[in-house]
Amino acid sequence: MKNQNSPAQENVTSIKRETVSCAVVAFNEEKNLQPCLESAKWMDEIVVVDSFSTDRTMDIASTFTEKIFQRPWAGFGDQKNYAMDQASTDWVFILDSDERIPSGLQAEIEAVLSSGSKNGPVAYYVPRHNYYFGSLVLNAGCYPDHQLRLFRRGIGHLDDAEPHNKFIFSGESAYLSCPLVHLTRPTLHNYFEKFPNFTTLAAQDRARTKRHVRGTDLLFRPIFTFSKYYFARKAYRDGMAGFLVSALSSMYTFVKYAKLWHMRQLEAQGCSQETK
């Protein structure tokens, strides 16, 4: 006698898994890119957008995908939006070069792709485990640090708030539970390599809403930042790594406002020159 499936079983077995692309932007990321892409090679497609790297970034990327694009750097948001536009799958996952997708998160993403639901969430937030100087920091506001990373292709875009963009979209969202691994600052040297550019971007973004910088901003905002991270958000529980995160965040705040003050000074000097 022929074994026949029930209608419910037929529906389950007939569901086709949807596809997903991994979108990565890179510039001189030869130290990070291979393990990053290795953790995403199970995806149906990998898209890499490079800003004319001068190291082995392109060679490494070419061992994982043929979809490699080079274009001048126009900001994190613009570059990632371009990478999303090159995807050809049902879903897109944004992955930074210093991030890794663990097996548990892969299983959760696969479950979303296999659900077959067209009426469910169109975007998913992912928690992150942030590692500073080799140590996992779970306090100081570093966890769960939800990031919107998985979404249906074409539902939205990143805004132009640099360096930390926000994904703008319409529709229902949900949360995955397995953390993405973020090796955010492996060494102090790495931190200070990116410090000048990130503080400049932060100052430029703050300039949109703050016209004047006063001495109290330079004095009290860094103190408030340290207190917020170290005491209110309990970074002291993470030992020396937590202290460094708090102290460096305080320094970041000071330099951001110092650069904004200097920008305003240059603007004022430019205006005075024009009126002469």
PDB file of C-alpha atoms in Angstrom:
ATOM      1  CA  MET A   1       0.000   0.000   0.000  1.00  0.00           C
ATOM      2  CA  LYS A   2       1.408   3.407  -1.011  1.00  0.00           C
ATOM      3  CA  ASN A   3       2.358   5.656   1.908  1.00  0.00           C
ATOM      4  CA  GLN A   4       0.500   8.950   1.470  1.00  0.00           C
ATOM      5  CA  ASN A   5       1.290  12.172   3.312  1.00  0.00           C
ATOM      6  CA  SER A   6      -1.483  14.149   4.927  1.00  0.00           C
ATOM      7  CA  PRO A   7      -2.280  17.615   3.447  1.00  0.00           C
ATOM      8  CA  ALA A   8      -0.544  19.230   6.438  1.00  0.00           C
ATOM      9  CA  GLN A   9       2.589  17.171   5.856  1.00  0.00           C
ATOM     10  CA  GLU A  10       2.539  18.023   2.153  1.00  0.00           C
ATOM     11  CA  ASN A  11       2.346  21.732   2.981  1.00  0.00           C
ATOM     12  CA  VAL A  12       5.331  21.473   5.323  1.00  0.00           C
ATOM     13  CA  THR A  13       7.485  19.525   2.916  1.00  0.00           C
ATOM     14  CA  SER A  14       6.566  21.773  -0.035  1.00  0.00           C
ATOM     15  CA  ILE A  15       7.778  24.953   1.684  1.00  0.00           C
ATOM     16  CA  LYS A  16      10.810  26.243  -0.134  1.00  0.00           C
ATOM     17  CA  ARG A  17      13.569  27.796   1.928  1.00  0.00           C
ATOM     18  CA  GLU A  18      14.053  31.448   1.052  1.00  0.00           C
ATOM     19  CA  THR A  19      17.478  32.778   0.116  1.00  0.00           C
ATOM     20  CA  VAL A  20      19.798  35.200   1.907  1.00  0.00           C
ATOM     21  CA  SER A  21      22.765  37.387   0.944  1.00  0.00           C
ATOM     22  CA  CYS A  22      25.560  38.544   3.204  1.00  0.00           C
ATOM     23  CA  ALA A  23      26.443  42.197   2.507  1.00  0.00           C
ATOM     24  CA  VAL A  24      29.918  43.319   3.624  1.00  0.00           C
ATOM     25  CA  VAL A  25      31.746  46.614   3.067  1.00  0.00           C
ATOM     26  CA  ALA A  26      35.519  46.648   3.442  1.00  0.00           C
ATOM     27  CA  PHE A  27      38.635  48.741   3.232  1.00  0.00           C
ATOM     28  CA  ASN A  28      42.049  47.273   4.079  1.00  0.00           C
ATOM     29  CA  GLU A  29      40.506  44.458   6.129  1.00  0.00           C
ATOM     30  CA  GLU A  30      42.944  41.641   5.341  1.00  0.00           C
ATOM     31  CA  LYS A  31      43.261  40.811   9.054  1.00  0.00           C
ATOM     32  CA  ASN A  32      39.502  40.425   9.541  1.00  0.00           C
ATOM     33  CA  LEU A  33      37.894  39.513   6.260  1.00  0.00           C
ATOM     34  CA  GLN A  34      38.710  35.804   5.959  1.00  0.00           C
ATOM     35  CA  PRO A  35      37.173  34.671   9.288  1.00  0.00           C
ATOM     36  CA  CYS A  36      34.280  37.078   8.692  1.00  0.00           C
ATOM     37  CA  LEU A  37      33.382  35.594   5.296  1.00  0.00           C
ATOM     38  CA  GLU A  38      34.169  32.076   6.509  1.00  0.00           C
ATOM     39  CA  SER A  39      31.358  32.456   9.054  1.00  0.00           C
ATOM     40  CA  ALA A  40      28.957  33.520   6.281  1.00  0.00           C
ATOM     41  CA  LYS A  41      29.894  31.124   3.480  1.00  0.00           C
ATOM     42  CA  TRP A  42      26.771  29.010   4.145  1.00  0.00           C
ATOM     43  CA  MET A  43      24.632  31.867   2.838  1.00  0.00           C
ATOM     44  CA  ASP A  44      23.357  31.757  -0.743  1.00  0.00           C
ATOM     45  CA  GLU A  45      25.325  34.811  -1.820  1.00  0.00           C
ATOM     46  CA  ILE A  46      28.075  37.075  -0.515  1.00  0.00           C
ATOM     47  CA  VAL A  47      28.366  40.670  -1.712  1.00  0.00           C
ATOM     48  CA  VAL A  48      31.551  42.607  -0.918  1.00  0.00           C
ATOM     49  CA  VAL A  49      31.868  46.331  -1.608  1.00  0.00           C
ATOM     50  CA  ASP A  50      35.460  47.533  -1.370  1.00  0.00           C
ATOM     51  CA  SER A  51      36.790  51.093  -1.255  1.00  0.00           C
ATOM     52  CA  PHE A  52      39.963  50.419  -3.272  1.00  0.00           C
ATOM     53  CA  SER A  53      41.911  48.561  -0.593  1.00  0.00           C
ATOM     54  CA  THR A  54      45.693  48.544  -0.869  1.00  0.00           C
ATOM     55  CA  ASP A  55      46.242  45.282   1.031  1.00  0.00           C
ATOM     56  CA  ARG A  56      45.047  41.706   0.333  1.00  0.00           C
ATOM     57  CA  THR A  57      41.361  42.443   0.949  1.00  0.00           C
ATOM     58  CA  MET A  58      40.361  41.916  -2.689  1.00  0.00           C
ATOM     59  CA  ASP A  59      42.316  38.658  -2.985  1.00  0.00           C
ATOM     60  CA  ILE A  60      40.654  37.267   0.140  1.00  0.00           C
ATOM     61  CA  ALA A  61      37.181  38.345  -0.970  1.00  0.00           C
ATOM     62  CA  SER A  62      37.650  36.673  -4.365  1.00  0.00           C
ATOM     63  CA  THR A  63      38.075  33.259  -2.706  1.00  0.00           C
ATOM     64  CA  PHE A  64      34.521  33.513  -1.324  1.00  0.00           C
ATOM     65  CA  THR A  65      32.530  35.340  -3.997  1.00  0.00           C
ATOM     66  CA  GLU A  66      32.508  36.770  -7.503  1.00  0.00           C
ATOM     67  CA  LYS A  67      30.179  39.585  -6.481  1.00  0.00           C
ATOM     68  CA  ILE A  68      32.858  42.129  -5.566  1.00  0.00           C
ATOM     69  CA  PHE A  69      32.379  45.823  -6.307  1.00  0.00           C
ATOM     70  CA  GLN A  70      34.767  48.737  -5.913  1.00  0.00           C
ATOM     71  CA  ARG A  71      33.610  52.294  -5.402  1.00  0.00           C
ATOM     72  CA  PRO A  72      34.923  55.386  -3.594  1.00  0.00           C
ATOM     73  CA  TRP A  73      34.048  55.666   0.093  1.00  0.00           C
ATOM     74  CA  ALA A  74      30.924  57.783   0.604  1.00  0.00           C
ATOM     75  CA  GLY A  75      30.128  56.951   4.225  1.00  0.00           C
ATOM     76  CA  PHE A  76      29.031  53.802   6.043  1.00  0.00           C
ATOM     77  CA  GLY A  77      25.346  54.238   5.225  1.00  0.00           C
ATOM     78  CA  ASP A  78      25.821  54.941   1.533  1.00  0.00           C
ATOM     79  CA  GLN A  79      28.319  52.123   1.094  1.00  0.00           C
ATOM     80  CA  LYS A  80      26.129  49.554   2.843  1.00  0.00           C
ATOM     81  CA  ASN A  81      23.031  50.694   0.952  1.00  0.00           C
ATOM     82  CA  TYR A  82      24.947  50.100  -2.276  1.00  0.00           C
ATOM     83  CA  ALA A  83      25.937  46.620  -1.083  1.00  0.00           C
ATOM     84  CA  MET A  84      22.284  45.787  -0.291  1.00  0.00           C
ATOM     85  CA  ASP A  85      21.240  46.925  -3.765  1.00  0.00           C
ATOM     86  CA  GLN A  86      23.621  44.392  -5.352  1.00  0.00           C
ATOM     87  CA  ALA A  87      21.970  41.459  -3.573  1.00  0.00           C
ATOM     88  CA  SER A  88      19.647  39.209  -5.570  1.00  0.00           C
ATOM     89  CA  THR A  89      18.146  37.107  -2.762  1.00  0.00           C
ATOM     90  CA  ASP A  90      14.944  37.226  -0.688  1.00  0.00           C
ATOM     91  CA  TRP A  91      16.729  38.400   2.470  1.00  0.00           C
ATOM     92  CA  VAL A  92      19.886  40.387   3.255  1.00  0.00           C
ATOM     93  CA  PHE A  93      22.158  40.155   6.291  1.00  0.00           C
ATOM     94  CA  ILE A  94      24.544  43.057   6.951  1.00  0.00           C
ATOM     95  CA  LEU A  95      27.858  41.870   8.401  1.00  0.00           C
ATOM     96  CA  ASP A  96      30.838  44.021   9.372  1.00  0.00           C
ATOM     97  CA  SER A  97      34.370  42.780   8.761  1.00  0.00           C
ATOM     98  CA  ASP A  98      35.086  42.519  12.496  1.00  0.00           C
ATOM     99  CA  GLU A  99      31.998  40.374  13.130  1.00  0.00           C
ATOM    100  CA  ARG A 100      31.417  36.609  13.030  1.00  0.00           C
ATOM    101  CA  ILE A 101      28.206  34.563  12.721  1.00  0.00           C
ATOM    102  CA  PRO A 102      28.255  31.674  15.249  1.00  0.00           C
ATOM    103  CA  SER A 103      26.501  28.378  14.530  1.00  0.00           C
ATOM    104  CA  GLY A 104      23.614  29.185  16.872  1.00  0.00           C
ATOM    105  CA  LEU A 105      22.791  32.386  14.998  1.00  0.00           C
ATOM    106  CA  GLN A 106      23.105  30.552  11.683  1.00  0.00           C
ATOM    107  CA  ALA A 107      20.475  28.067  12.895  1.00  0.00           C
ATOM    108  CA  GLU A 108      18.117  30.912  13.862  1.00  0.00           C
ATOM    109  CA  ILE A 109      18.521  32.597  10.477  1.00  0.00           C
ATOM    110  CA  GLU A 110      17.915  29.277   8.716  1.00  0.00           C
ATOM    111  CA  ALA A 111      14.702  28.870  10.728  1.00  0.00           C
ATOM    112  CA  VAL A 112      13.489  32.288   9.536  1.00  0.00           C
ATOM    113  CA  LEU A 113      14.298  31.393   5.924  1.00  0.00           C
ATOM    114  CA  SER A 114      12.482  28.064   6.222  1.00  0.00           C
ATOM    115  CA  SER A 115       9.363  29.386   7.959  1.00  0.00           C
ATOM    116  CA  GLY A 116       7.609  30.132   4.667  1.00  0.00           C
ATOM    117  CA  SER A 117       5.654  32.982   6.257  1.00  0.00           C
ATOM    118  CA  LYS A 118       4.988  36.005   4.077  1.00  0.00           C
ATOM    119  CA  ASN A 119       2.998  37.759   6.809  1.00  0.00           C
ATOM    120  CA  GLY A 120       5.588  37.622   9.577  1.00  0.00           C
ATOM    121  CA  PRO A 121       8.338  40.080  10.513  1.00  0.00           C
ATOM    122  CA  VAL A 122      10.219  41.709   7.657  1.00  0.00           C
ATOM    123  CA  ALA A 123      13.281  42.555   9.770  1.00  0.00           C
ATOM    124  CA  TYR A 124      15.128  41.053  12.720  1.00  0.00           C
ATOM    125  CA  TYR A 125      17.330  42.566  15.413  1.00  0.00           C
ATOM    126  CA  VAL A 126      20.357  40.559  16.508  1.00  0.00           C
ATOM    127  CA  PRO A 127      22.135  40.895  19.889  1.00  0.00           C
ATOM    128  CA  ARG A 128      25.925  41.245  19.935  1.00  0.00           C
ATOM    129  CA  HIS A 129      28.718  40.017  22.149  1.00  0.00           C
ATOM    130  CA  ASN A 130      31.209  42.885  22.064  1.00  0.00           C
ATOM    131  CA  TYR A 131      34.843  42.026  22.741  1.00  0.00           C
ATOM    132  CA  TYR A 132      37.224  44.805  23.813  1.00  0.00           C
ATOM    133  CA  PHE A 133      40.955  44.082  23.964  1.00  0.00           C
ATOM    134  CA  GLY A 134      40.269  40.354  24.004  1.00  0.00           C
ATOM    135  CA  SER A 135      37.641  40.435  26.759  1.00  0.00           C
ATOM    136  CA  LEU A 136      33.884  40.046  26.475  1.00  0.00           C
ATOM    137  CA  VAL A 137      32.196  43.097  28.004  1.00  0.00           C
ATOM    138  CA  LEU A 138      28.611  42.424  29.100  1.00  0.00           C
ATOM    139  CA  ASN A 139      27.980  45.648  30.996  1.00  0.00           C
ATOM    140  CA  ALA A 140      28.539  49.348  30.174  1.00  0.00           C
ATOM    141  CA  GLY A 141      25.547  49.099  27.830  1.00  0.00           C
ATOM    142  CA  CYS A 142      27.528  46.668  25.640  1.00  0.00           C
ATOM    143  CA  TYR A 143      24.946  43.883  25.804  1.00  0.00           C
ATOM    144  CA  PRO A 144      22.507  43.023  24.316  1.00  0.00           C
ATOM    145  CA  ASP A 145      23.371  45.899  21.913  1.00  0.00           C
ATOM    146  CA  HIS A 146      20.651  44.883  19.430  1.00  0.00           C
ATOM    147  CA  GLN A 147      21.429  45.619  15.785  1.00  0.00           C
ATOM    148  CA  LEU A 148      18.986  45.345  12.895  1.00  0.00           C
ATOM    149  CA  ARG A 149      20.852  43.073  10.496  1.00  0.00           C
ATOM    150  CA  LEU A 150      18.470  40.609   8.821  1.00  0.00           C
ATOM    151  CA  PHE A 151      15.697  41.957   6.607  1.00  0.00           C
ATOM    152  CA  ARG A 152      13.745  41.318   3.448  1.00  0.00           C
ATOM    153  CA  ARG A 153      15.537  42.819   0.470  1.00  0.00           C
ATOM    154  CA  GLY A 154      14.161  46.171  -0.589  1.00  0.00           C
ATOM    155  CA  ILE A 155      12.149  47.065   2.530  1.00  0.00           C
ATOM    156  CA  GLY A 156      14.337  49.978   3.646  1.00  0.00           C
ATOM    157  CA  HIS A 157      17.712  51.688   3.798  1.00  0.00           C
ATOM    158  CA  LEU A 158      20.306  53.054   6.187  1.00  0.00           C
ATOM    159  CA  ASP A 159      20.216  56.758   6.969  1.00  0.00           C
ATOM    160  CA  ASP A 160      23.234  59.100   6.742  1.00  0.00           C
ATOM    161  CA  ALA A 161      23.943  59.468  10.485  1.00  0.00           C
ATOM    162  CA  GLU A 162      27.651  58.678  10.715  1.00  0.00           C
ATOM    163  CA  PRO A 163      29.325  56.570  11.981  1.00  0.00           C
ATOM    164  CA  HIS A 164      26.371  54.651  13.481  1.00  0.00           C
ATOM    165  CA  ASN A 165      23.567  54.505  10.954  1.00  0.00           C
ATOM    166  CA  LYS A 166      19.937  53.598  11.583  1.00  0.00           C
ATOM    167  CA  PHE A 167      17.955  51.291   9.327  1.00  0.00           C
ATOM    168  CA  ILE A 168      14.736  52.968   8.155  1.00  0.00           C
ATOM    169  CA  PHE A 169      11.959  50.603   7.101  1.00  0.00           C
ATOM    170  CA  SER A 170       8.238  49.884   7.238  1.00  0.00           C
ATOM    171  CA  GLY A 171       6.790  46.700   8.654  1.00  0.00           C
ATOM    172  CA  GLU A 172       6.953  44.382  11.638  1.00  0.00           C
ATOM    173  CA  SER A 173      10.251  43.490  13.302  1.00  0.00           C
ATOM    174  CA  ALA A 174      11.322  40.785  15.756  1.00  0.00           C
ATOM    175  CA  TYR A 175      14.377  39.711  17.748  1.00  0.00           C
ATOM    176  CA  LEU A 176      16.734  36.779  17.371  1.00  0.00           C
ATOM    177  CA  SER A 177      18.413  35.452  20.519  1.00  0.00           C
ATOM    178  CA  CYS A 178      21.886  34.119  19.612  1.00  0.00           C
ATOM    179  CA  PRO A 179      24.509  36.903  19.737  1.00  0.00           C
ATOM    180  CA  LEU A 180      26.623  37.977  16.802  1.00  0.00           C
ATOM    181  CA  VAL A 181      30.308  37.996  17.751  1.00  0.00           C
ATOM    182  CA  HIS A 182      31.811  41.495  17.458  1.00  0.00           C
ATOM    183  CA  LEU A 183      35.582  41.781  17.866  1.00  0.00           C
ATOM    184  CA  THR A 184      35.214  45.517  18.122  1.00  0.00           C
ATOM    185  CA  ARG A 185      38.626  46.572  19.440  1.00  0.00           C
ATOM    186  CA  PRO A 186      41.191  43.753  19.596  1.00  0.00           C
ATOM    187  CA  THR A 187      44.025  46.056  20.728  1.00  0.00           C
ATOM    188  CA  LEU A 188      44.530  49.613  21.949  1.00  0.00           C
ATOM    189  CA  HIS A 189      46.536  50.263  18.796  1.00  0.00           C
ATOM    190  CA  ASN A 190      43.514  49.285  16.707  1.00  0.00           C
ATOM    191  CA  TYR A 191      41.286  51.544  18.808  1.00  0.00           C
ATOM    192  CA  PHE A 192      43.452  54.592  18.250  1.00  0.00           C
ATOM    193  CA  GLU A 193      43.816  53.832  14.535  1.00  0.00           C
ATOM    194  CA  LYS A 194      40.075  54.413  14.090  1.00  0.00           C
ATOM    195  CA  PHE A 195      39.711  57.048  16.805  1.00  0.00           C
ATOM    196  CA  PRO A 196      40.496  60.158  14.665  1.00  0.00           C
ATOM    197  CA  ASN A 197      38.050  59.280  11.896  1.00  0.00           C
ATOM    198  CA  PHE A 198      35.242  58.152  14.194  1.00  0.00           C
ATOM    199  CA  THR A 199      35.434  61.245  16.423  1.00  0.00           C
ATOM    200  CA  THR A 200      35.410  63.509  13.362  1.00  0.00           C
ATOM    201  CA  LEU A 201      32.311  61.757  11.994  1.00  0.00           C
ATOM    202  CA  ALA A 202      30.655  61.984  15.408  1.00  0.00           C
ATOM    203  CA  ALA A 203      31.431  65.722  15.644  1.00  0.00           C
ATOM    204  CA  GLN A 204      30.009  66.327  12.181  1.00  0.00           C
ATOM    205  CA  ASP A 205      26.839  64.430  13.062  1.00  0.00           C
ATOM    206  CA  ARG A 206      26.450  66.330  16.375  1.00  0.00           C
ATOM    207  CA  ALA A 207      26.865  69.610  14.488  1.00  0.00           C
ATOM    208  CA  ARG A 208      23.436  69.044  12.961  1.00  0.00           C
ATOM    209  CA  THR A 209      21.703  69.680  16.273  1.00  0.00           C
ATOM    210  CA  LYS A 210      24.189  71.649  18.419  1.00  0.00           C
ATOM    211  CA  ARG A 211      25.200  75.143  17.405  1.00  0.00           C
ATOM    212  CA  HIS A 212      27.439  76.241  20.304  1.00  0.00           C
ATOM    213  CA  VAL A 213      30.025  74.346  22.368  1.00  0.00           C
ATOM    214  CA  ARG A 214      30.763  75.732  25.810  1.00  0.00           C
ATOM    215  CA  GLY A 215      33.428  74.992  28.378  1.00  0.00           C
ATOM    216  CA  THR A 216      30.878  73.095  30.436  1.00  0.00           C
ATOM    217  CA  ASP A 217      30.387  70.701  27.512  1.00  0.00           C
ATOM    218  CA  LEU A 218      34.097  69.912  27.445  1.00  0.00           C
ATOM    219  CA  LEU A 219      34.333  69.580  31.222  1.00  0.00           C
ATOM    220  CA  PHE A 220      31.148  67.858  32.328  1.00  0.00           C
ATOM    221  CA  ARG A 221      30.064  65.740  29.374  1.00  0.00           C
ATOM    222  CA  PRO A 222      33.168  63.471  29.573  1.00  0.00           C
ATOM    223  CA  ILE A 223      32.690  63.101  33.345  1.00  0.00           C
ATOM    224  CA  PHE A 224      29.035  62.249  32.832  1.00  0.00           C
ATOM    225  CA  THR A 225      29.960  59.704  30.127  1.00  0.00           C
ATOM    226  CA  PHE A 226      32.440  57.915  32.387  1.00  0.00           C
ATOM    227  CA  SER A 227      29.966  57.843  35.288  1.00  0.00           C
ATOM    228  CA  LYS A 228      27.177  56.576  33.038  1.00  0.00           C
ATOM    229  CA  TYR A 229      29.228  53.664  31.706  1.00  0.00           C
ATOM    230  CA  TYR A 230      31.288  52.739  34.760  1.00  0.00           C
ATOM    231  CA  PHE A 231      28.749  53.202  37.561  1.00  0.00           C
ATOM    232  CA  ALA A 232      25.201  53.434  36.162  1.00  0.00           C
ATOM    233  CA  ARG A 233      25.761  50.722  33.538  1.00  0.00           C
ATOM    234  CA  LYS A 234      28.024  48.721  35.873  1.00  0.00           C
ATOM    235  CA  ALA A 235      31.135  48.449  33.699  1.00  0.00           C
ATOM    236  CA  TYR A 236      33.119  47.846  36.895  1.00  0.00           C
ATOM    237  CA  ARG A 237      31.780  44.283  36.782  1.00  0.00           C
ATOM    238  CA  ASP A 238      33.916  43.658  33.692  1.00  0.00           C
ATOM    239  CA  GLY A 239      37.194  44.465  35.405  1.00  0.00           C
ATOM    240  CA  MET A 240      39.953  46.323  33.567  1.00  0.00           C
ATOM    241  CA  ALA A 241      38.189  45.944  30.204  1.00  0.00           C
ATOM    242  CA  GLY A 242      35.123  47.666  31.643  1.00  0.00           C
ATOM    243  CA  PHE A 243      37.254  50.473  33.074  1.00  0.00           C
ATOM    244  CA  LEU A 244      38.972  50.998  29.715  1.00  0.00           C
ATOM    245  CA  VAL A 245      35.656  51.068  27.855  1.00  0.00           C
ATOM    246  CA  SER A 246      34.383  53.732  30.265  1.00  0.00           C
ATOM    247  CA  ALA A 247      37.564  55.827  30.218  1.00  0.00           C
ATOM    248  CA  LEU A 248      37.945  55.666  26.423  1.00  0.00           C
ATOM    249  CA  SER A 249      34.257  56.526  25.947  1.00  0.00           C
ATOM    250  CA  SER A 250      34.845  59.582  28.131  1.00  0.00           C
ATOM    251  CA  MET A 251      37.851  60.540  26.002  1.00  0.00           C
ATOM    252  CA  TYR A 252      35.798  59.977  22.849  1.00  0.00           C
ATOM    253  CA  THR A 253      33.145  62.380  24.148  1.00  0.00           C
ATOM    254  CA  PHE A 254      35.744  65.051  24.974  1.00  0.00           C
ATOM    255  CA  VAL A 255      37.440  64.842  21.570  1.00  0.00           C
ATOM    256  CA  LYS A 256      34.099  64.841  19.742  1.00  0.00           C
ATOM    257  CA  TYR A 257      33.056  68.115  21.419  1.00  0.00           C
ATOM    258  CA  ALA A 258      36.545  69.596  21.079  1.00  0.00           C
ATOM    259  CA  LYS A 259      36.421  68.934  17.339  1.00  0.00           C
ATOM    260  CA  LEU A 260      32.930  70.404  17.134  1.00  0.00           C
ATOM    261  CA  TRP A 261      34.141  73.519  18.973  1.00  0.00           C
ATOM    262  CA  HIS A 262      37.050  73.816  16.534  1.00  0.00           C
ATOM    263  CA  MET A 263      34.669  73.425  13.566  1.00  0.00           C
ATOM    264  CA  ARG A 264      32.555  76.296  14.876  1.00  0.00           C
ATOM    265  CA  GLN A 265      35.665  78.436  15.377  1.00  0.00           C
ATOM    266  CA  LEU A 266      36.749  77.870  11.773  1.00  0.00           C
ATOM    267  CA  GLU A 267      33.247  78.693  10.567  1.00  0.00           C
ATOM    268  CA  ALA A 268      33.254  81.931  12.574  1.00  0.00           C
ATOM    269  CA  GLN A 269      36.670  82.892  11.200  1.00  0.00           C
ATOM    270  CA  GLY A 270      35.460  82.175   7.688  1.00  0.00           C
ATOM    271  CA  CYS A 271      32.437  84.392   8.162  1.00  0.00           C
ATOM    272  CA  SER A 272      34.551  87.214   9.576  1.00  0.00           C
ATOM    273  CA  GLN A 273      36.921  86.974   6.615  1.00  0.00           C
ATOM    274  CA  GLU A 274      33.996  87.227   4.199  1.00  0.00           C
ATOM    275  CA  THR A 275      32.646  90.373   5.867  1.00  0.00           C
ATOM    276  CA  LYS A 276      35.938  92.257   5.613  1.00  0.00           C
TER     277      LYS A 276
END
